[in-house]
mmCIF file of C-alpha atoms in Angstrom:
data_model
loop_
_atom_site.group_PDB
_atom_site.id
_atom_site.type_symbol
_atom_site.label_atom_id
_atom_site.label_comp_id
_atom_site.label_asym_id
_atom_site.label_seq_id
_atom_site.Cartn_x
_atom_site.Cartn_y
_atom_site.Cartn_z
ATOM 1 C CA MET Q 1 48.825 144.028 137.624
ATOM 2 C CA PRO Q 2 51.637 146.591 137.347
ATOM 3 C CA GLN Q 3 53.804 146.125 134.460
ATOM 4 C CA ILE Q 4 57.050 147.413 136.208
ATOM 5 C CA ARG Q 5 57.954 146.565 140.008
ATOM 6 C CA PRO Q 6 58.970 150.059 141.260
ATOM 7 C CA ALA Q 7 62.048 150.550 143.412
ATOM 8 C CA ALA Q 8 61.058 149.829 146.884
ATOM 9 C CA VAL Q 9 63.977 150.306 149.356
ATOM 10 C CA ALA Q 10 65.662 153.197 147.235
ATOM 11 C CA GLY Q 11 66.328 155.827 149.814
ATOM 12 C CA ALA Q 12 66.574 153.311 152.542
ATOM 13 C CA PHE Q 13 69.075 150.657 151.481
ATOM 14 C CA TYR Q 14 70.820 152.625 148.692
ATOM 15 C CA PRO Q 15 70.704 156.382 147.762
ATOM 16 C CA GLY Q 16 67.409 157.348 145.851
ATOM 17 C CA GLN Q 17 68.708 160.153 143.560
ATOM 18 C CA PRO Q 18 70.060 158.695 140.385
ATOM 19 C CA TYR Q 19 72.983 161.027 140.466
ATOM 20 C CA VAL Q 20 74.240 159.961 143.807
ATOM 21 C CA LEU Q 21 73.432 156.499 143.365
ATOM 22 C CA ALA Q 22 75.584 156.273 140.170
ATOM 23 C CA GLN Q 23 78.423 158.093 141.910
ATOM 24 C CA GLU Q 24 78.501 155.746 144.908
ATOM 25 C CA VAL Q 25 77.949 152.539 142.987
ATOM 26 C CA GLU Q 26 80.980 153.644 140.625
ATOM 27 C CA SER Q 27 83.176 154.609 143.742
ATOM 28 C CA MET Q 28 82.695 151.390 145.140
ATOM 29 C CA LEU Q 29 83.481 149.637 141.641
ATOM 30 C CA GLN Q 30 86.799 151.492 141.319
ATOM 31 C CA GLN Q 31 88.039 150.743 144.593
ATOM 32 C CA ALA Q 32 87.180 146.858 143.954
ATOM 33 C CA ALA Q 33 88.804 147.193 140.709
ATOM 34 C CA SER Q 34 92.100 148.660 142.130
ATOM 35 C CA ASN Q 35 92.501 144.882 143.817
ATOM 36 C CA PRO Q 36 91.770 142.645 141.267
ATOM 37 C CA SER Q 37 91.374 138.893 141.810
ATOM 38 C CA PRO Q 38 93.324 136.207 140.208
ATOM 39 C CA ALA Q 39 89.891 135.035 139.201
ATOM 40 C CA SER Q 40 89.312 138.306 137.461
ATOM 41 C CA ALA Q 41 90.849 137.428 134.018
ATOM 42 C CA HIS Q 42 87.979 134.790 133.538
ATOM 43 C CA PRO Q 43 84.175 135.269 133.037
ATOM 44 C CA PRO Q 44 82.343 134.251 136.262
ATOM 45 C CA LYS Q 45 79.195 131.855 135.379
ATOM 46 C CA ALA Q 46 77.933 132.770 139.027
ATOM 47 C CA LEU Q 47 78.378 134.990 141.692
ATOM 48 C CA ILE Q 48 77.474 134.941 145.421
ATOM 49 C CA VAL Q 49 76.925 138.574 146.511
ATOM 50 C CA PRO Q 50 75.448 140.355 150.223
ATOM 51 C CA HIS Q 51 72.520 142.453 150.333
ATOM 52 C CA ALA Q 52 72.486 144.836 153.194
ATOM 53 C CA GLY Q 53 72.522 148.531 152.847
ATOM 54 C CA TYR Q 54 75.400 149.461 150.807
ATOM 55 C CA VAL Q 55 77.011 151.400 153.568
ATOM 56 C CA TYR Q 56 77.332 148.204 155.179
ATOM 57 C CA SER Q 57 78.067 145.436 152.224
ATOM 58 C CA GLY Q 58 78.375 147.543 149.158
ATOM 59 C CA PRO Q 59 82.077 147.326 149.051
ATOM 60 C CA VAL Q 60 81.782 143.572 149.238
ATOM 61 C CA ALA Q 61 79.407 142.918 146.684
ATOM 62 C CA ALA Q 62 81.524 145.406 144.542
ATOM 63 C CA GLN Q 63 84.288 143.143 144.774
ATOM 64 C CA ALA Q 64 81.952 140.593 143.029
ATOM 65 C CA TYR Q 65 80.736 143.040 140.603
ATOM 66 C CA ALA Q 66 83.723 144.266 139.168
ATOM 67 C CA GLN Q 67 84.518 140.884 137.766
ATOM 68 C CA LEU Q 68 81.998 141.530 135.316
ATOM 69 C CA LEU Q 69 83.441 144.727 133.822
ATOM 70 C CA PRO Q 70 85.642 143.043 131.123
ATOM 71 C CA TRP Q 71 82.426 141.121 130.183
ATOM 72 C CA ARG Q 72 79.838 143.750 130.236
ATOM 73 C CA ASP Q 73 78.803 143.340 126.385
ATOM 74 C CA GLN Q 74 79.027 139.219 126.620
ATOM 75 C CA ILE Q 75 76.762 138.743 129.679
ATOM 76 C CA GLN Q 76 72.940 139.361 128.263
ATOM 77 C CA ARG Q 77 70.995 137.545 130.756
ATOM 78 C CA VAL Q 78 71.100 137.547 134.754
ATOM 79 C CA VAL Q 79 69.164 134.740 136.380
ATOM 80 C CA LEU Q 80 68.961 136.469 140.025
ATOM 81 C CA LEU Q 81 68.086 134.381 143.001
ATOM 82 C CA GLY Q 82 67.568 135.708 146.804
ATOM 83 C CA PRO Q 83 65.540 134.788 149.739
ATOM 84 C CA VAL Q 84 62.182 136.232 150.683
ATOM 85 C CA HIS Q 85 62.265 138.399 153.903
ATOM 86 C CA ARG Q 86 58.715 139.653 154.156
ATOM 87 C CA VAL Q 87 56.297 137.564 152.560
ATOM 88 C CA PRO Q 88 56.368 133.632 152.889
ATOM 89 C CA VAL Q 89 55.934 131.817 149.776
ATOM 90 C CA ARG Q 90 56.194 128.274 149.047
ATOM 91 C CA GLY Q 91 58.719 127.562 146.042
ATOM 92 C CA ILE Q 92 60.386 129.996 143.923
ATOM 93 C CA ALA Q 93 58.487 132.751 142.792
ATOM 94 C CA TRP Q 94 58.915 135.285 139.813
ATOM 95 C CA PRO Q 95 57.161 138.548 140.086
ATOM 96 C CA GLY Q 96 54.563 138.540 137.070
ATOM 97 C CA VAL Q 97 55.650 141.904 135.715
ATOM 98 C CA GLU Q 98 57.345 143.221 132.642
ATOM 99 C CA ALA Q 99 60.177 145.052 134.076
ATOM 100 C CA PHE Q 100 61.791 146.101 137.444
ATOM 101 C CA ALA Q 101 62.899 149.674 138.002
ATOM 102 C CA THR Q 102 65.631 151.395 139.951
ATOM 103 C CA PRO Q 103 66.724 155.072 139.867
ATOM 104 C CA LEU Q 104 69.148 154.314 137.226
ATOM 105 C CA GLY Q 105 66.331 153.286 134.922
ATOM 106 C CA THR Q 106 64.285 149.859 134.036
ATOM 107 C CA VAL Q 107 65.463 146.233 133.536
ATOM 108 C CA PRO Q 108 63.147 143.944 131.452
ATOM 109 C CA ILE Q 109 62.320 140.898 132.407
ATOM 110 C CA ASP Q 110 63.365 137.606 130.380
ATOM 111 C CA ARG Q 111 59.732 136.316 129.182
ATOM 112 C CA ALA Q 112 61.396 133.439 127.546
ATOM 113 C CA ALA Q 113 63.399 132.403 130.422
ATOM 114 C CA LEU Q 114 60.272 132.124 132.372
ATOM 115 C CA ALA Q 115 58.320 130.319 129.950
ATOM 116 C CA ALA Q 116 61.313 127.857 130.168
ATOM 117 C CA ILE Q 117 60.666 127.218 133.816
ATOM 118 C CA ALA Q 118 56.890 127.660 133.943
ATOM 119 C CA ASP Q 119 56.063 123.883 133.891
ATOM 120 C CA LEU Q 120 58.127 123.351 136.944
ATOM 121 C CA PRO Q 121 56.217 122.548 140.142
ATOM 122 C CA GLN Q 122 58.187 124.801 142.231
ATOM 123 C CA VAL Q 123 57.800 127.719 140.234
ATOM 124 C CA VAL Q 124 55.014 130.077 141.524
ATOM 125 C CA GLN Q 125 53.827 133.796 140.535
ATOM 126 C CA SER Q 126 53.936 135.701 143.542
ATOM 127 C CA PRO Q 127 53.736 139.349 142.847
ATOM 128 C CA ALA Q 128 53.536 140.074 146.700
ATOM 129 C CA ALA Q 129 56.865 138.100 147.738
ATOM 130 C CA HIS Q 130 58.673 140.548 145.317
ATOM 131 C CA ALA Q 131 57.095 144.064 146.165
ATOM 132 C CA TRP Q 132 58.951 144.794 149.208
ATOM 133 C CA GLU Q 133 62.039 142.332 148.908
ATOM 134 C CA HIS Q 134 65.464 143.898 149.023
ATOM 135 C CA SER Q 135 67.680 141.098 148.341
ATOM 136 C CA LEU Q 136 67.048 141.256 144.580
ATOM 137 C CA GLU Q 137 66.614 144.890 144.160
ATOM 138 C CA VAL Q 138 69.779 145.961 145.666
ATOM 139 C CA GLN Q 139 71.618 144.045 143.255
ATOM 140 C CA LEU Q 140 70.282 145.917 140.323
ATOM 141 C CA PRO Q 141 72.060 149.151 140.425
ATOM 142 C CA PHE Q 142 75.454 147.093 140.476
ATOM 143 C CA LEU Q 143 74.387 145.146 137.503
ATOM 144 C CA GLN Q 144 73.019 148.314 135.562
ATOM 145 C CA ALA Q 145 76.432 149.967 136.349
ATOM 146 C CA VAL Q 146 78.742 147.147 135.243
ATOM 147 C CA LEU Q 147 76.762 145.444 132.133
ATOM 148 C CA ASP Q 148 75.784 147.177 128.942
ATOM 149 C CA ARG Q 149 72.092 145.650 128.127
ATOM 150 C CA PHE Q 150 70.893 142.519 129.793
ATOM 151 C CA SER Q 151 67.475 141.057 130.656
ATOM 152 C CA LEU Q 152 66.621 139.665 134.310
ATOM 153 C CA VAL Q 153 65.190 136.571 135.593
ATOM 154 C CA PRO Q 154 64.216 137.366 139.097
ATOM 155 C CA LEU Q 155 63.311 134.562 141.417
ATOM 156 C CA ALA Q 156 62.421 135.143 145.157
ATOM 157 C CA VAL Q 157 63.056 131.778 147.011
ATOM 158 C CA GLY Q 158 61.002 130.789 149.893
ATOM 159 C CA ASP Q 159 60.223 127.235 151.077
ATOM 160 C CA ALA Q 160 62.304 125.281 148.849
ATOM 161 C CA SER Q 161 64.791 122.601 148.524
ATOM 162 C CA ALA Q 162 68.452 122.881 147.174
ATOM 163 C CA GLU Q 163 67.537 120.323 144.400
ATOM 164 C CA GLU Q 164 64.550 122.580 143.669
ATOM 165 C CA VAL Q 165 66.571 125.570 143.081
ATOM 166 C CA ALA Q 166 69.061 123.679 141.003
ATOM 167 C CA GLU Q 167 66.251 122.103 138.729
ATOM 168 C CA VAL Q 168 65.803 125.783 137.809
ATOM 169 C CA LEU Q 169 69.275 126.594 137.548
ATOM 170 C CA GLU Q 170 69.707 123.807 135.162
ATOM 171 C CA ARG Q 171 66.965 125.025 132.853
ATOM 172 C CA LEU Q 172 68.358 128.605 132.934
ATOM 173 C CA TRP Q 173 72.223 127.654 132.736
ATOM 174 C CA GLY Q 174 72.606 128.970 129.058
ATOM 175 C CA GLY Q 175 76.077 129.745 127.909
ATOM 176 C CA PRO Q 176 78.425 132.522 128.282
ATOM 177 C CA GLU Q 177 75.438 134.962 127.866
ATOM 178 C CA THR Q 178 73.751 134.008 131.199
ATOM 179 C CA LEU Q 179 75.165 134.977 134.373
ATOM 180 C CA ILE Q 180 73.847 133.494 137.839
ATOM 181 C CA VAL Q 181 73.873 135.613 140.704
ATOM 182 C CA VAL Q 182 72.465 134.604 144.144
ATOM 183 C CA SER Q 183 72.014 137.079 147.088
ATOM 184 C CA SER Q 184 72.730 136.168 150.672
ATOM 185 C CA ASP Q 185 74.469 137.746 153.721
ATOM 186 C CA LEU Q 186 75.857 135.205 156.142
ATOM 187 C CA SER Q 187 75.571 135.193 160.033
ATOM 188 C CA HIS Q 188 73.459 137.643 161.989
ATOM 189 C CA TYR Q 189 74.074 139.587 165.196
ATOM 190 C CA HIS Q 190 76.894 137.421 166.701
ATOM 191 C CA PRO Q 191 80.053 139.402 168.207
ATOM 192 C CA TYR Q 192 82.650 140.120 166.020
ATOM 193 C CA GLY Q 193 85.294 137.547 166.569
ATOM 194 C CA GLU Q 194 82.429 134.851 166.758
ATOM 195 C CA ALA Q 195 81.063 136.139 163.469
ATOM 196 C CA ARG Q 196 84.605 135.830 161.929
ATOM 197 C CA ARG Q 197 85.104 132.318 162.868
ATOM 198 C CA LEU Q 198 81.387 131.364 161.880
ATOM 199 C CA ASP Q 199 81.569 133.060 158.504
ATOM 200 C CA ALA Q 200 84.911 131.642 157.696
ATOM 201 C CA GLU Q 201 83.293 128.095 158.188
ATOM 202 C CA SER Q 202 80.540 128.831 155.930
ATOM 203 C CA VAL Q 203 82.585 130.118 153.118
ATOM 204 C CA GLN Q 204 84.916 127.026 153.247
ATOM 205 C CA THR Q 205 81.655 124.939 152.941
ATOM 206 C CA MET Q 206 80.805 127.022 149.889
ATOM 207 C CA LEU Q 207 84.433 126.841 148.569
ATOM 208 C CA GLU Q 208 84.110 122.921 148.904
ATOM 209 C CA LEU Q 209 80.838 123.068 146.998
ATOM 210 C CA ARG Q 210 79.107 121.339 149.713
ATOM 211 C CA PRO Q 211 75.085 122.325 149.755
ATOM 212 C CA VAL Q 212 74.512 121.957 153.497
ATOM 213 C CA LEU Q 213 74.497 125.515 154.702
ATOM 214 C CA ASP Q 214 71.694 126.350 157.110
ATOM 215 C CA HIS Q 215 69.644 129.520 157.678
ATOM 216 C CA GLU Q 216 71.741 130.481 160.641
ATOM 217 C CA GLN Q 217 74.917 130.427 158.422
ATOM 218 C CA ALA Q 218 73.374 132.311 155.611
ATOM 219 C CA CYS Q 219 70.105 133.921 155.487
ATOM 220 C CA GLY Q 220 69.969 132.971 151.700
ATOM 221 C CA ALA Q 221 71.097 129.255 152.290
ATOM 222 C CA THR Q 222 68.496 127.755 150.081
ATOM 223 C CA PRO Q 223 69.648 129.601 146.841
ATOM 224 C CA VAL Q 224 73.186 129.190 147.906
ATOM 225 C CA ASN Q 225 72.958 125.264 148.419
ATOM 226 C CA GLY Q 226 71.190 125.284 145.186
ATOM 227 C CA LEU Q 227 73.901 126.956 143.398
ATOM 228 C CA LEU Q 228 76.479 124.864 144.749
ATOM 229 C CA LEU Q 229 74.815 121.775 143.923
ATOM 230 C CA ALA Q 230 74.776 123.145 140.483
ATOM 231 C CA ALA Q 231 78.067 124.204 140.434
ATOM 232 C CA ARG Q 232 79.369 120.614 141.486
ATOM 233 C CA ARG Q 233 77.461 119.115 138.568
ATOM 234 C CA HIS Q 234 78.877 121.608 135.923
ATOM 235 C CA GLY Q 235 82.499 121.424 137.523
ATOM 236 C CA LEU Q 236 82.598 124.944 138.491
ATOM 237 C CA HIS Q 237 85.560 126.413 140.375
ATOM 238 C CA PRO Q 238 84.870 128.766 143.329
ATOM 239 C CA HIS Q 239 87.027 131.629 144.168
ATOM 240 C CA LEU Q 240 86.570 133.890 147.565
ATOM 241 C CA LEU Q 241 86.842 137.397 146.220
ATOM 242 C CA ASP Q 242 86.075 139.046 149.871
ATOM 243 C CA LEU Q 243 84.967 138.258 153.351
ATOM 244 C CA ARG Q 244 83.902 141.001 155.723
ATOM 245 C CA ASN Q 245 81.323 142.007 158.207
ATOM 246 C CA SER Q 246 79.349 145.175 159.197
ATOM 247 C CA GLY Q 247 81.980 145.658 161.938
ATOM 248 C CA ASP Q 248 84.525 146.418 159.399
ATOM 249 C CA THR Q 249 82.612 148.456 157.271
ATOM 250 C CA ALA Q 250 79.943 150.885 159.029
ATOM 251 C CA GLY Q 251 78.716 149.188 162.147
ATOM 252 C CA ASP Q 252 79.737 148.456 165.646
ATOM 253 C CA ARG Q 253 81.407 144.943 166.662
ATOM 254 C CA SER Q 254 79.151 143.880 169.228
ATOM 255 C CA ARG Q 255 76.341 142.631 166.896
ATOM 256 C CA VAL Q 256 77.557 142.268 163.192
ATOM 257 C CA VAL Q 257 76.333 140.685 160.086
ATOM 258 C CA GLY Q 258 78.580 138.886 157.766
ATOM 259 C CA TYR Q 259 79.106 139.346 154.018
ATOM 260 C CA ALA Q 260 80.924 137.390 151.362
ATOM 261 C CA ALA Q 261 81.408 137.658 147.675
ATOM 262 C CA LEU Q 262 82.423 134.494 145.632
ATOM 263 C CA SER Q 263 82.480 134.067 141.707
ATOM 264 C CA PHE Q 264 82.501 130.539 140.401
ATOM 265 C CA THR Q 265 84.080 130.227 136.783
ATOM 266 C CA GLU Q 266 83.785 127.372 134.208
ATOM 267 C CA PRO Q 267 86.147 124.560 134.325
ATOM 268 C CA SER Q 268 88.582 125.808 131.302
ATOM 269 C CA HIS Q 269 88.528 129.075 133.131
ATOM 270 C CA VAL Q 270 90.677 128.403 136.403
ATOM 271 C CA ALA Q 271 92.963 130.898 137.832
ATOM 272 C CA PRO Q 272 96.277 129.042 138.977
ATOM 273 C CA GLY Q 273 96.018 128.362 142.667
ATOM 274 C CA HIS Q 274 92.609 128.766 142.931
ATOM 275 C CA ALA Q 275 91.034 125.485 141.950
#
């Protein structure tokens, strides 16, 4: 079994050359930081971010990742969940490797965190589910850019329930050193106007912490619903940071994909007017 999961979509979903990738991520983060959110004064406990190619969804994802810059030395562990796109899996899969690689370097896997969830029946090992999965990989260059040093708990979510996801999150919740990131796009291939309407409804569901999204509304509906369930139990406060689609960024408007960036803060960290 390989010890390092190599970058699978570098050069496709994002630049494969380290310098070009670093410059592109930095440019998107700088643009996002120039439009600070009221939530940015407080450390996020969780983020929801899109996972398309950077030309399409990168600027939206950057709005979420820019929230982490003031806390780059505080966050030391990232629990990263995303849906499987290529290899079906029953449950929630970890990759069975020691680290993930991107053109910007390697990120170590948090073995202690995996040991803490190993007894849960929904947690399985599946290198195949991770081998070509982009929903997790595309988040890593952003995390590498905004955090100093961190370990990773990469979980590919397949056929599972929101409750099963929430149970895993509960085990890994931790304190301010732990950030949860859920990777999901929104609606797929609707005309621009219809997509705006559908995605606005889906985002409102997230802001109300209602774990009822389906996979037509969000390809990562299962991990998103699990996060919403856990967020409700922990009293987190959601904040919408950005909502756009590929028709706004780099695509035509006849068939678009929706993207949203949200952050969730602890009860003591509520921005005025954003509860």
